[in-house]
mmCIF file of C-alpha atoms and ligand atoms in Angstrom:
data_model
loop_
_atom_site.group_PDB
_atom_site.id
_atom_site.type_symbol
_atom_site.label_atom_id
_atom_site.label_comp_id
_atom_site.label_asym_id
_atom_site.label_seq_id
_atom_site.Cartn_x
_atom_site.Cartn_y
_atom_site.Cartn_z
ATOM 1 C CA MET A 1 -53.951 -45.151 -25.141
ATOM 2 C CA LYS A 2 -56.211 -45.797 -22.115
ATOM 3 C CA GLY A 3 -54.455 -47.639 -19.280
ATOM 4 C CA ASN A 4 -50.966 -46.909 -20.591
ATOM 5 C CA ASN A 5 -50.133 -44.684 -17.649
ATOM 6 C CA ASN A 6 -50.251 -47.535 -15.139
ATOM 7 C CA LEU A 7 -48.195 -49.655 -17.415
ATOM 8 C CA ILE A 8 -45.526 -47.028 -17.870
ATOM 9 C CA LEU A 9 -45.147 -46.594 -14.089
ATOM 10 C CA ASN A 10 -44.228 -50.243 -13.711
ATOM 11 C CA ILE A 11 -41.618 -50.596 -16.377
ATOM 12 C CA SER A 12 -37.895 -49.999 -16.178
ATOM 13 C CA LEU A 13 -36.207 -46.921 -17.495
ATOM 14 C CA PHE A 14 -34.677 -48.988 -20.278
ATOM 15 C CA THR A 15 -38.097 -50.138 -21.502
ATOM 16 C CA LEU A 16 -39.449 -46.634 -21.039
ATOM 17 C CA LEU A 17 -36.864 -45.259 -23.431
ATOM 18 C CA ILE A 18 -37.861 -47.790 -26.068
ATOM 19 C CA VAL A 19 -41.613 -47.655 -25.542
ATOM 20 C CA LEU A 20 -42.070 -43.894 -25.307
ATOM 21 C CA PRO A 21 -41.080 -43.096 -28.886
ATOM 22 C CA LEU A 22 -43.545 -45.775 -30.038
ATOM 23 C CA PHE A 23 -46.379 -44.123 -28.116
ATOM 24 C CA ALA A 24 -45.265 -40.770 -29.387
ATOM 25 C CA ALA A 25 -45.648 -42.051 -32.936
ATOM 26 C CA GLU A 26 -49.309 -42.862 -32.193
ATOM 27 C CA ASN A 27 -50.017 -39.326 -31.089
ATOM 28 C CA ASN A 28 -51.887 -36.915 -33.246
ATOM 29 C CA GLN A 29 -50.005 -33.669 -33.464
ATOM 30 C CA LEU A 30 -51.767 -30.318 -33.544
ATOM 31 C CA CYS A 31 -49.874 -28.283 -36.141
ATOM 32 C CA LYS A 32 -51.687 -24.984 -36.317
ATOM 33 C CA VAL A 33 -54.916 -23.183 -35.600
ATOM 34 C CA PHE A 34 -56.803 -20.757 -37.758
ATOM 35 C CA HIS A 35 -59.376 -18.485 -36.132
ATOM 36 C CA HIS A 36 -61.583 -16.304 -38.234
ATOM 37 C CA GLY A 37 -64.107 -14.043 -36.553
ATOM 38 C CA SER A 38 -66.521 -11.246 -37.209
ATOM 39 C CA GLN A 39 -66.447 -8.247 -34.899
ATOM 40 C CA ASP A 40 -69.804 -6.992 -35.955
ATOM 41 C CA ASN A 41 -72.923 -9.079 -35.683
ATOM 42 C CA GLN A 42 -75.670 -6.526 -35.889
ATOM 43 C CA VAL A 43 -75.745 -5.513 -39.515
ATOM 44 C CA LEU A 44 -78.291 -6.879 -41.999
ATOM 45 C CA SER A 45 -80.232 -9.911 -40.970
ATOM 46 C CA ASP A 46 -80.084 -11.559 -44.380
ATOM 47 C CA CYS A 47 -76.364 -11.555 -44.888
ATOM 48 C CA ASN A 48 -74.232 -14.730 -44.667
ATOM 49 C CA ALA A 49 -71.309 -12.805 -43.232
ATOM 50 C CA VAL A 50 -73.272 -11.927 -40.159
ATOM 51 C CA LEU A 51 -74.971 -15.233 -39.543
ATOM 52 C CA GLU A 52 -71.569 -16.861 -39.126
ATOM 53 C CA VAL A 53 -69.808 -14.930 -36.375
ATOM 54 C CA GLY A 54 -66.654 -16.998 -36.183
ATOM 55 C CA LYS A 55 -64.821 -20.153 -37.054
ATOM 56 C CA VAL A 56 -61.882 -22.100 -35.610
ATOM 57 C CA VAL A 57 -60.033 -24.706 -37.630
ATOM 58 C CA PHE A 58 -57.485 -27.006 -35.980
ATOM 59 C CA TYR A 59 -54.924 -28.656 -38.237
ATOM 60 C CA PHE A 60 -53.847 -32.141 -37.104
ATOM 61 C CA THR A 61 -51.535 -34.773 -38.571
ATOM 62 C CA LYS A 62 -54.308 -37.387 -38.188
ATOM 63 C CA GLU A 63 -58.079 -37.240 -38.006
ATOM 64 C CA PRO A 64 -58.860 -35.950 -34.493
ATOM 65 C CA LYS A 65 -61.399 -37.559 -32.190
ATOM 66 C CA ILE A 66 -63.609 -34.793 -30.771
ATOM 67 C CA GLU A 67 -65.255 -35.646 -27.463
ATOM 68 C CA LEU A 68 -67.544 -33.520 -25.357
ATOM 69 C CA VAL A 69 -66.007 -33.452 -21.859
ATOM 70 C CA SER A 70 -68.325 -31.136 -19.931
ATOM 71 C CA GLU A 71 -70.878 -28.375 -20.163
ATOM 72 C CA LYS A 72 -71.477 -26.022 -17.284
ATOM 73 C CA GLN A 73 -73.328 -22.810 -16.587
ATOM 74 C CA LEU A 74 -71.083 -19.930 -15.523
ATOM 75 C CA ASP A 75 -72.473 -17.132 -13.319
ATOM 76 C CA ASN A 76 -72.638 -14.314 -15.900
ATOM 77 C CA GLN A 77 -75.242 -15.948 -18.176
ATOM 78 C CA LYS A 78 -72.395 -17.656 -19.940
ATOM 79 C CA LYS A 79 -71.854 -21.291 -20.509
ATOM 80 C CA GLN A 80 -68.592 -23.187 -20.703
ATOM 81 C CA ILE A 81 -68.252 -26.175 -22.915
ATOM 82 C CA ILE A 82 -65.110 -28.311 -22.981
ATOM 83 C CA PHE A 83 -64.085 -30.636 -25.788
ATOM 84 C CA SER A 84 -61.130 -32.984 -25.895
ATOM 85 C CA PHE A 85 -59.010 -34.154 -28.788
ATOM 86 C CA SER A 86 -57.945 -37.465 -27.284
ATOM 87 C CA SER A 87 -54.310 -38.576 -27.720
ATOM 88 C CA ALA A 88 -53.500 -35.277 -29.395
ATOM 89 C CA ILE A 89 -50.349 -33.393 -28.560
ATOM 90 C CA ILE A 90 -48.899 -30.010 -29.292
ATOM 91 C CA LYS A 91 -45.160 -29.360 -29.392
ATOM 92 C CA SER A 92 -44.165 -26.848 -26.744
ATOM 93 C CA ASP A 93 -42.639 -24.436 -29.263
ATOM 94 C CA GLU A 94 -45.928 -24.390 -31.228
ATOM 95 C CA TYR A 95 -47.995 -23.684 -28.134
ATOM 96 C CA THR A 96 -47.508 -19.908 -28.011
ATOM 97 C CA ARG A 97 -48.191 -19.539 -31.731
ATOM 98 C CA VAL A 98 -51.440 -21.498 -31.440
ATOM 99 C CA LEU A 99 -52.601 -19.495 -28.415
ATOM 100 C CA GLN A 100 -51.850 -16.272 -30.277
ATOM 101 C CA ALA A 101 -53.915 -17.465 -33.236
ATOM 102 C CA LEU A 102 -56.831 -18.130 -30.881
ATOM 103 C CA GLN A 103 -56.538 -14.738 -29.227
ATOM 104 C CA ARG A 104 -55.686 -12.454 -32.135
ATOM 105 C CA ILE A 105 -59.317 -11.918 -33.052
ATOM 106 C CA LYS A 106 -61.441 -10.840 -30.115
ATOM 107 C CA PRO A 107 -64.895 -12.196 -30.795
ATOM 108 C CA LEU A 108 -67.879 -10.525 -29.178
ATOM 109 C CA ASN A 109 -69.731 -13.395 -27.632
ATOM 110 C CA TYR A 110 -67.293 -16.174 -26.979
ATOM 111 C CA THR A 111 -63.758 -16.804 -25.726
ATOM 112 C CA LEU A 112 -61.501 -19.715 -26.535
ATOM 113 C CA ALA A 113 -58.797 -21.554 -24.633
ATOM 114 C CA LEU A 114 -56.631 -24.565 -25.278
ATOM 115 C CA LYS A 115 -54.511 -26.664 -22.941
ATOM 116 C CA GLN A 116 -52.555 -29.888 -22.976
ATOM 117 C CA VAL A 117 -53.779 -32.452 -20.436
ATOM 118 C CA LYS A 118 -52.771 -36.043 -19.788
ATOM 119 C CA GLN A 119 -55.385 -37.514 -22.130
ATOM 120 C CA GLY A 120 -54.774 -35.107 -24.985
ATOM 121 C CA LEU A 121 -55.710 -31.538 -25.791
ATOM 122 C CA GLN A 122 -58.635 -29.733 -24.206
ATOM 123 C CA PHE A 123 -60.405 -26.966 -26.046
ATOM 124 C CA SER A 124 -62.813 -24.849 -24.038
ATOM 125 C CA ILE A 125 -65.329 -22.318 -25.255
ATOM 126 C CA SER A 126 -67.038 -19.839 -22.927
ATOM 127 C CA TYR A 127 -69.990 -18.288 -24.639
ATOM 128 C CA ASN A 128 -73.358 -16.709 -24.245
ATOM 129 C CA PRO A 129 -75.834 -19.388 -25.392
ATOM 130 C CA SER A 130 -78.489 -16.778 -26.131
ATOM 131 C CA LYS A 131 -76.101 -15.206 -28.656
ATOM 132 C CA VAL A 132 -74.078 -18.061 -30.091
ATOM 133 C CA GLU A 133 -74.844 -21.462 -31.569
ATOM 134 C CA ILE A 134 -71.908 -23.849 -31.991
ATOM 135 C CA VAL A 135 -71.527 -26.596 -34.575
ATOM 136 C CA TYR A 136 -68.447 -28.760 -35.004
ATOM 137 C CA ASP A 137 -67.027 -31.666 -36.950
ATOM 138 C CA THR A 138 -63.873 -33.119 -38.428
ATOM 139 C CA CYS A 139 -62.809 -32.647 -42.052
ATOM 140 C CA ASP A 140 -60.139 -33.257 -44.693
ATOM 141 C CA LEU A 141 -58.080 -30.208 -45.536
ATOM 142 C CA ILE A 142 -56.532 -29.348 -48.871
ATOM 143 C CA ASN A 143 -53.018 -30.300 -47.740
ATOM 144 C CA LEU A 144 -51.660 -33.194 -45.678
ATOM 145 C CA TYR A 145 -53.578 -32.193 -42.584
ATOM 146 C CA LYS A 146 -56.852 -33.340 -41.082
ATOM 147 C CA GLY A 147 -59.059 -30.706 -39.554
ATOM 148 C CA ALA A 148 -61.482 -30.093 -36.716
ATOM 149 C CA VAL A 149 -63.862 -27.206 -37.448
ATOM 150 C CA PHE A 150 -65.912 -25.281 -34.884
ATOM 151 C CA THR A 151 -68.306 -22.725 -36.362
ATOM 152 C CA PHE A 152 -70.122 -20.081 -34.331
ATOM 153 C CA TYR A 153 -73.449 -18.768 -35.586
ATOM 154 C CA SER A 154 -75.455 -15.814 -34.369
ATOM 155 C CA LYS A 155 -78.285 -17.254 -32.289
ATOM 156 C CA GLU A 156 -80.173 -13.958 -32.339
ATOM 157 C CA LEU A 157 -80.159 -13.944 -36.109
ATOM 158 C CA LEU A 158 -81.336 -17.520 -36.345
ATOM 159 C CA GLU A 159 -84.216 -16.648 -33.998
ATOM 160 C CA LYS A 160 -85.060 -13.519 -35.973
ATOM 161 C CA ILE A 161 -85.220 -15.425 -39.232
ATOM 162 C CA LYS A 162 -87.532 -17.934 -37.520
ATOM 163 C CA GLU A 163 -89.842 -15.223 -36.102
ATOM 164 C CA GLU A 164 -90.140 -12.961 -39.082
ATOM 165 C CA GLY A 165 -90.009 -15.564 -41.821
ATOM 166 C CA LYS A 166 -87.624 -13.277 -43.644
ATOM 167 C CA PRO A 167 -86.252 -14.371 -46.986
ATOM 168 C CA LEU A 168 -82.704 -15.568 -46.436
ATOM 169 C CA ILE A 169 -81.094 -14.318 -49.578
ATOM 170 C CA ARG A 170 -81.985 -10.808 -50.641
ATOM 171 C CA MET A 171 -81.712 -9.848 -54.267
ATOM 172 C CA VAL A 172 -79.377 -6.927 -54.601
ATOM 173 C CA SER A 173 -79.976 -4.131 -57.047
ATOM 174 C CA ASN A 174 -77.584 -3.939 -59.975
ATOM 175 C CA GLU A 175 -76.421 -0.428 -59.131
ATOM 176 C CA ILE A 176 -73.931 -1.710 -56.572
ATOM 177 C CA LYS A 177 -70.533 -2.284 -58.153
ATOM 178 C CA PRO A 178 -69.512 -5.927 -57.875
ATOM 179 C CA HIS A 179 -66.739 -6.307 -55.320
ATOM 180 C CA VAL A 180 -63.818 -8.636 -56.073
ATOM 181 C CA ILE A 181 -61.166 -9.631 -53.572
ATOM 182 C CA ILE A 182 -58.016 -10.771 -55.330
ATOM 183 C CA ASP A 183 -55.774 -12.737 -53.039
ATOM 184 C CA CYS A 184 -52.170 -12.913 -54.271
ATOM 185 C CA GLY A 185 -51.094 -16.105 -52.486
ATOM 186 C CA HIS A 186 -48.295 -15.970 -49.894
ATOM 187 C CA GLY A 187 -45.920 -12.967 -49.558
ATOM 188 C CA GLY A 188 -43.093 -11.663 -47.368
ATOM 189 C CA SER A 189 -41.593 -14.393 -45.177
ATOM 190 C CA ASP A 190 -44.154 -16.860 -46.581
ATOM 191 C CA ILE A 191 -42.617 -17.505 -49.981
ATOM 192 C CA GLY A 192 -44.962 -20.348 -50.984
ATOM 193 C CA THR A 193 -43.435 -23.031 -53.176
ATOM 194 C CA VAL A 194 -40.005 -22.620 -54.708
ATOM 195 C CA GLY A 195 -39.664 -24.057 -58.166
ATOM 196 C CA TYR A 196 -37.278 -24.450 -61.043
ATOM 197 C CA ASN A 197 -34.494 -21.869 -61.090
ATOM 198 C CA ASN A 198 -35.430 -20.711 -57.567
ATOM 199 C CA LEU A 199 -38.656 -19.201 -58.837
ATOM 200 C CA LYS A 200 -40.821 -18.168 -55.872
ATOM 201 C CA GLU A 201 -44.589 -18.629 -55.821
ATOM 202 C CA LYS A 202 -45.144 -15.337 -53.930
ATOM 203 C CA ASP A 203 -43.582 -13.379 -56.830
ATOM 204 C CA ILE A 204 -45.634 -15.066 -59.560
ATOM 205 C CA THR A 205 -48.934 -14.679 -57.648
ATOM 206 C CA LEU A 206 -48.256 -10.980 -57.045
ATOM 207 C CA GLN A 207 -47.302 -10.264 -60.683
ATOM 208 C CA ILE A 208 -50.453 -11.962 -61.999
ATOM 209 C CA GLY A 209 -52.713 -10.635 -59.213
ATOM 210 C CA LEU A 210 -51.740 -7.024 -59.986
ATOM 211 C CA LYS A 211 -52.554 -7.575 -63.664
ATOM 212 C CA VAL A 212 -55.943 -9.072 -62.736
ATOM 213 C CA ALA A 213 -56.766 -6.109 -60.472
ATOM 214 C CA GLN A 214 -55.955 -3.635 -63.236
ATOM 215 C CA LEU A 215 -58.178 -5.441 -65.732
ATOM 216 C CA LEU A 216 -61.048 -5.748 -63.249
ATOM 217 C CA LYS A 217 -60.927 -2.013 -62.451
ATOM 218 C CA LYS A 218 -61.093 -1.238 -66.175
ATOM 219 C CA ASN A 219 -64.226 -3.408 -66.310
ATOM 220 C CA GLY A 220 -65.958 -1.414 -63.561
ATOM 221 C CA PHE A 221 -65.344 -3.701 -60.595
ATOM 222 C CA ASP A 222 -64.622 -2.537 -57.097
ATOM 223 C CA VAL A 223 -61.302 -4.351 -56.433
ATOM 224 C CA GLN A 224 -59.640 -5.202 -53.143
ATOM 225 C CA LEU A 225 -56.145 -6.741 -53.196
ATOM 226 C CA THR A 226 -55.082 -8.721 -50.119
ATOM 227 C CA ARG A 227 -51.549 -7.427 -50.817
ATOM 228 C CA ASP A 228 -50.032 -5.237 -53.525
ATOM 229 C CA CYS A 229 -46.378 -5.686 -52.565
ATOM 230 C CA ASP A 230 -44.099 -8.307 -51.064
ATOM 231 C CA ILE A 231 -45.477 -8.421 -47.522
ATOM 232 C CA PHE A 232 -46.640 -11.171 -45.203
ATOM 233 C CA MET A 233 -50.395 -11.247 -44.705
ATOM 234 C CA PRO A 234 -51.963 -13.691 -42.192
ATOM 235 C CA LEU A 235 -54.568 -15.951 -43.791
ATOM 236 C CA ASP A 236 -57.379 -14.834 -41.497
ATOM 237 C CA GLN A 237 -56.850 -11.207 -42.518
ATOM 238 C CA ARG A 238 -57.005 -12.001 -46.219
ATOM 239 C CA THR A 239 -60.663 -12.946 -46.055
ATOM 240 C CA ILE A 240 -61.927 -9.859 -44.203
ATOM 241 C CA CYS A 241 -64.618 -8.351 -46.411
ATOM 242 C CA ASN A 242 -67.295 -5.806 -45.608
ATOM 243 C CA ALA A 243 -68.988 -5.999 -48.997
ATOM 244 C CA ASN A 244 -72.437 -7.463 -49.508
ATOM 245 C CA PRO A 245 -71.870 -11.214 -49.971
ATOM 246 C CA ASN A 246 -74.481 -11.313 -52.720
ATOM 247 C CA LYS A 247 -72.409 -8.984 -54.860
ATOM 248 C CA ALA A 248 -68.859 -10.029 -54.039
ATOM 249 C CA VAL A 249 -66.398 -12.834 -54.742
ATOM 250 C CA PHE A 250 -63.044 -13.959 -53.384
ATOM 251 C CA VAL A 251 -60.418 -15.344 -55.780
ATOM 252 C CA SER A 252 -57.146 -16.708 -54.460
ATOM 253 C CA ILE A 253 -54.225 -17.000 -56.878
ATOM 254 C CA HIS A 254 -51.546 -19.668 -56.397
ATOM 255 C CA ALA A 255 -48.976 -21.753 -58.244
ATOM 256 C CA ASN A 256 -48.365 -25.434 -57.675
ATOM 257 C CA ALA A 257 -45.362 -27.673 -57.077
ATOM 258 C CA SER A 258 -44.869 -31.420 -57.054
ATOM 259 C CA GLU A 259 -42.075 -33.931 -56.392
ATOM 260 C CA ASN A 260 -42.884 -35.249 -59.848
ATOM 261 C CA ILE A 261 -41.135 -32.696 -62.055
ATOM 262 C CA ASN A 262 -43.333 -33.679 -64.995
ATOM 263 C CA ALA A 263 -46.576 -32.678 -63.228
ATOM 264 C CA SER A 264 -48.151 -29.657 -64.934
ATOM 265 C CA GLY A 265 -51.386 -27.827 -65.624
ATOM 266 C CA ILE A 266 -54.036 -25.568 -64.189
ATOM 267 C CA GLU A 267 -56.600 -26.550 -61.554
ATOM 268 C CA THR A 268 -59.244 -24.624 -59.637
ATOM 269 C CA PHE A 269 -60.602 -25.421 -56.190
ATOM 270 C CA CYS A 270 -63.797 -24.644 -54.321
ATOM 271 C CA LEU A 271 -65.167 -25.900 -51.003
ATOM 272 C CA SER A 272 -66.708 -29.328 -50.829
ATOM 273 C CA PRO A 273 -70.442 -29.313 -50.047
ATOM 274 C CA PRO A 274 -70.556 -32.696 -48.225
ATOM 275 C CA LEU A 275 -67.990 -31.389 -45.772
ATOM 276 C CA LEU A 276 -69.917 -28.214 -45.108
ATOM 277 C CA ARG A 277 -73.134 -30.149 -44.706
ATOM 278 C CA GLN A 278 -71.512 -32.384 -42.104
ATOM 279 C CA CYS A 279 -71.145 -29.345 -39.862
ATOM 280 C CA PHE A 280 -74.892 -29.323 -39.242
ATOM 281 C CA LYS A 281 -75.148 -32.786 -37.757
ATOM 282 C CA THR A 282 -75.171 -31.442 -34.227
ATOM 283 C CA MET A 283 -77.790 -28.690 -34.743
ATOM 284 C CA ASP A 284 -81.506 -28.863 -34.185
ATOM 285 C CA GLU A 285 -83.589 -29.563 -37.258
ATOM 286 C CA TYR A 286 -84.964 -26.087 -37.879
ATOM 287 C CA ASN A 287 -81.616 -24.297 -37.646
ATOM 288 C CA SER A 288 -79.816 -26.964 -39.598
ATOM 289 C CA ARG A 289 -82.377 -26.604 -42.409
ATOM 290 C CA ILE A 290 -81.799 -22.845 -42.557
ATOM 291 C CA LEU A 291 -78.039 -23.283 -42.594
ATOM 292 C CA GLU A 292 -78.172 -26.090 -45.098
ATOM 293 C CA TYR A 293 -80.083 -23.783 -47.417
ATOM 294 C CA MET A 294 -77.585 -20.966 -46.966
ATOM 295 C CA VAL A 295 -74.593 -23.241 -47.443
ATOM 296 C CA CYS A 296 -76.141 -24.726 -50.568
ATOM 297 C CA GLU A 297 -76.632 -21.232 -51.976
ATOM 298 C CA GLN A 298 -73.056 -20.326 -51.076
ATOM 299 C CA PHE A 299 -71.729 -23.559 -52.544
ATOM 300 C CA LYS A 300 -73.729 -23.200 -55.762
ATOM 301 C CA LYS A 301 -72.228 -19.754 -56.230
ATOM 302 C CA SER A 302 -68.672 -20.847 -55.372
ATOM 303 C CA ASN A 303 -69.013 -23.802 -57.715
ATOM 304 C CA LYS A 304 -70.316 -21.547 -60.470
ATOM 305 C CA LEU A 305 -67.478 -19.072 -59.852
ATOM 306 C CA ALA A 306 -64.857 -21.852 -59.931
ATOM 307 C CA THR A 307 -66.361 -23.299 -63.126
ATOM 308 C CA PHE A 308 -66.433 -19.980 -65.005
ATOM 309 C CA LEU A 309 -63.004 -19.019 -63.726
ATOM 310 C CA HIS A 310 -61.468 -22.329 -64.750
ATOM 311 C CA GLN A 311 -63.097 -22.400 -68.187
ATOM 312 C CA HIS A 312 -61.913 -18.893 -69.030
ATOM 313 C CA VAL A 313 -58.390 -19.330 -67.621
ATOM 314 C CA ILE A 314 -57.923 -22.570 -69.605
ATOM 315 C CA THR A 315 -59.243 -20.974 -72.804
ATOM 316 C CA CYS A 316 -56.909 -17.966 -72.465
ATOM 317 C CA ALA A 317 -53.923 -20.164 -71.531
ATOM 318 C CA HIS A 318 -54.569 -22.384 -74.576
ATOM 319 C CA GLN A 319 -54.547 -19.351 -76.842
ATOM 320 C CA LYS A 320 -50.909 -18.837 -75.862
ATOM 321 C CA ASN A 321 -49.944 -22.474 -75.456
ATOM 322 C CA SER A 322 -52.132 -25.404 -76.477
ATOM 323 C CA TYR A 323 -50.096 -27.922 -74.415
ATOM 324 C CA VAL A 324 -51.179 -26.512 -71.030
ATOM 325 C CA ARG A 325 -52.876 -29.356 -69.177
ATOM 326 C CA ASN A 326 -56.466 -28.960 -67.912
ATOM 327 C CA ARG A 327 -56.611 -30.443 -64.395
ATOM 328 C CA HIS A 328 -60.251 -29.353 -63.967
ATOM 329 C CA VAL A 329 -62.281 -27.981 -61.039
ATOM 330 C CA LYS A 330 -61.775 -29.873 -57.785
ATOM 331 C CA TYR A 331 -63.487 -29.812 -54.397
ATOM 332 C CA ALA A 332 -61.405 -29.414 -51.290
ATOM 333 C CA VAL A 333 -61.047 -27.402 -48.144
ATOM 334 C CA SER A 334 -58.383 -24.767 -47.741
ATOM 335 C CA GLN A 335 -57.850 -22.188 -45.061
ATOM 336 C CA VAL A 336 -58.612 -19.158 -47.225
ATOM 337 C CA LEU A 337 -61.716 -20.733 -48.768
ATOM 338 C CA LEU A 338 -63.012 -21.677 -45.328
ATOM 339 C CA GLY A 339 -62.495 -18.144 -44.093
ATOM 340 C CA ALA A 340 -64.182 -16.436 -47.022
ATOM 341 C CA VAL A 341 -67.747 -15.307 -46.327
ATOM 342 C CA VAL A 342 -68.445 -14.636 -50.017
ATOM 343 C CA PRO A 343 -68.427 -17.113 -52.928
ATOM 344 C CA SER A 344 -64.807 -18.143 -53.336
ATOM 345 C CA ALA A 345 -62.397 -20.112 -55.515
ATOM 346 C CA LEU A 346 -58.680 -20.836 -55.528
ATOM 347 C CA VAL A 347 -56.814 -21.189 -58.806
ATOM 348 C CA GLU A 348 -53.456 -22.984 -59.138
ATOM 349 C CA LEU A 349 -52.051 -21.506 -62.335
ATOM 350 C CA GLY A 350 -49.348 -24.066 -63.063
ATOM 351 C CA PHE A 351 -46.430 -26.030 -61.619
ATOM 352 C CA LEU A 352 -43.304 -24.098 -60.696
ATOM 353 C CA SER A 353 -41.549 -27.454 -60.202
ATOM 354 C CA ASN A 354 -41.970 -28.133 -63.933
ATOM 355 C CA LYS A 355 -39.126 -26.509 -65.877
ATOM 356 C CA TYR A 356 -41.272 -25.797 -68.908
ATOM 357 C CA GLU A 357 -44.266 -24.384 -67.007
ATOM 358 C CA ALA A 358 -42.045 -22.318 -64.667
ATOM 359 C CA THR A 359 -40.551 -20.581 -67.710
ATOM 360 C CA LEU A 360 -44.010 -20.047 -69.162
ATOM 361 C CA LEU A 361 -45.327 -18.534 -65.904
ATOM 362 C CA GLN A 362 -42.537 -15.936 -65.964
ATOM 363 C CA ASN A 363 -43.443 -14.821 -69.464
ATOM 364 C CA THR A 364 -45.297 -11.468 -69.400
ATOM 365 C CA GLU A 365 -47.600 -12.319 -72.311
ATOM 366 C CA TYR A 366 -48.590 -15.615 -70.728
ATOM 367 C CA GLN A 367 -49.185 -13.865 -67.386
ATOM 368 C CA GLU A 368 -51.425 -11.362 -69.192
ATOM 369 C CA ALA A 369 -53.352 -14.205 -70.812
ATOM 370 C CA LEU A 370 -53.944 -15.839 -67.411
ATOM 371 C CA ALA A 371 -55.009 -12.477 -65.919
ATOM 372 C CA THR A 372 -57.445 -11.968 -68.804
ATOM 373 C CA GLY A 373 -58.844 -15.455 -68.175
ATOM 374 C CA ILE A 374 -59.375 -14.752 -64.456
ATOM 375 C CA CYS A 375 -61.011 -11.391 -65.186
ATOM 376 C CA SER A 376 -63.334 -12.728 -67.891
ATOM 377 C CA GLY A 377 -64.257 -15.711 -65.691
ATOM 378 C CA ILE A 378 -65.318 -13.331 -62.891
ATOM 379 C CA LEU A 379 -67.230 -11.205 -65.393
ATOM 380 C CA ALA A 380 -69.038 -14.285 -66.734
ATOM 381 C CA TYR A 381 -69.953 -15.268 -63.172
ATOM 382 C CA PHE A 382 -71.543 -11.882 -62.384
ATOM 383 C CA ASN A 383 -73.301 -11.817 -65.766
ATOM 384 C CA SER A 384 -74.842 -15.199 -65.016
ATOM 385 C CA LEU A 385 -76.206 -13.845 -61.698
ATOM 386 C CA ASN A 386 -77.675 -10.779 -63.381
ATOM 387 C CA SER A 387 -79.383 -12.889 -66.016
ATOM 388 C CA LEU A 388 -81.193 -14.771 -63.205
ATOM 389 C CA SER A 389 -82.444 -11.696 -61.355
HETATM 390 ZN ZN1 LIG B 401 -49.803 -21.410 -52.680
#
């Protein structure tokens, strides 16, 4: 797109009307922004939740090009760093929503701003470099979008770990009740997918989620539901968790849909490790080694959780109906998984767009079987941790 401005000045209005839509088609549109932050960064020094103090994910229609525009020292010990997403645009009606997403969480040691300039979008971060370390990269998201991820780490904590040679992952005594966050996907104005016979995803996820919570409580778990009725819950609020990350998990419940009405089956997602590892490219070697280790631990646990969860859900589903298709565990990035600071997995329990599966998912006995599968998968995960300690 460089040099196009001069060209446009010299062409007639007629050509302008034809050429502009073509240029517009080349633009990369910013669709939404997700900002997840931690208010409290002075708790335990060996806790993942505290090391990562915030994260911003930009959702684009195409892979964004992140360029460092400038870095300057501000007077109050703060630094300002400006990045550009070249050729990226944001529709004016989306602008307010995006700015609100950036401002809703008030992080302690950094502030964020976004503006449209001639060359694209400019994203600026003002932060205290003695408190915050920034890493960033692009990524593939679970849906049609491409992402740009900026993660903020606690610099103080990184330094402390370096000085004291503290072990990064502390073994937690078994007396603490395991904490499970059950996320009933969608809700309120966000209805999720709509399937056969107008069946809404938000209703199915709530019905099954409530059954899972009941079963987990009976099994001695400390359960947190992201919603227990038909209300809208922003994605960044779903992942808020004050529990010890070594003794907690996050499970998000969803149902699928496809244009192919024959598509069916159950699949489970967890975050992709290569993507997470990419985030460390811009860090110095020592810090990137520490983070790599922590991410690997987190990934191993999420992968283990997803594997147990999937195995048990499939087994229980097959007890009710042997035709249910096993679509296996898959790696991908989704907004809720990115936001979760504890091991996390997302399970898609079937296709609402498939007439047969939609009917099955409304059946109480089948819902109970799926809930039993989710609960026993979580139980198996925690048992496997205990057998290691
Ligand atoms: Zn969903």
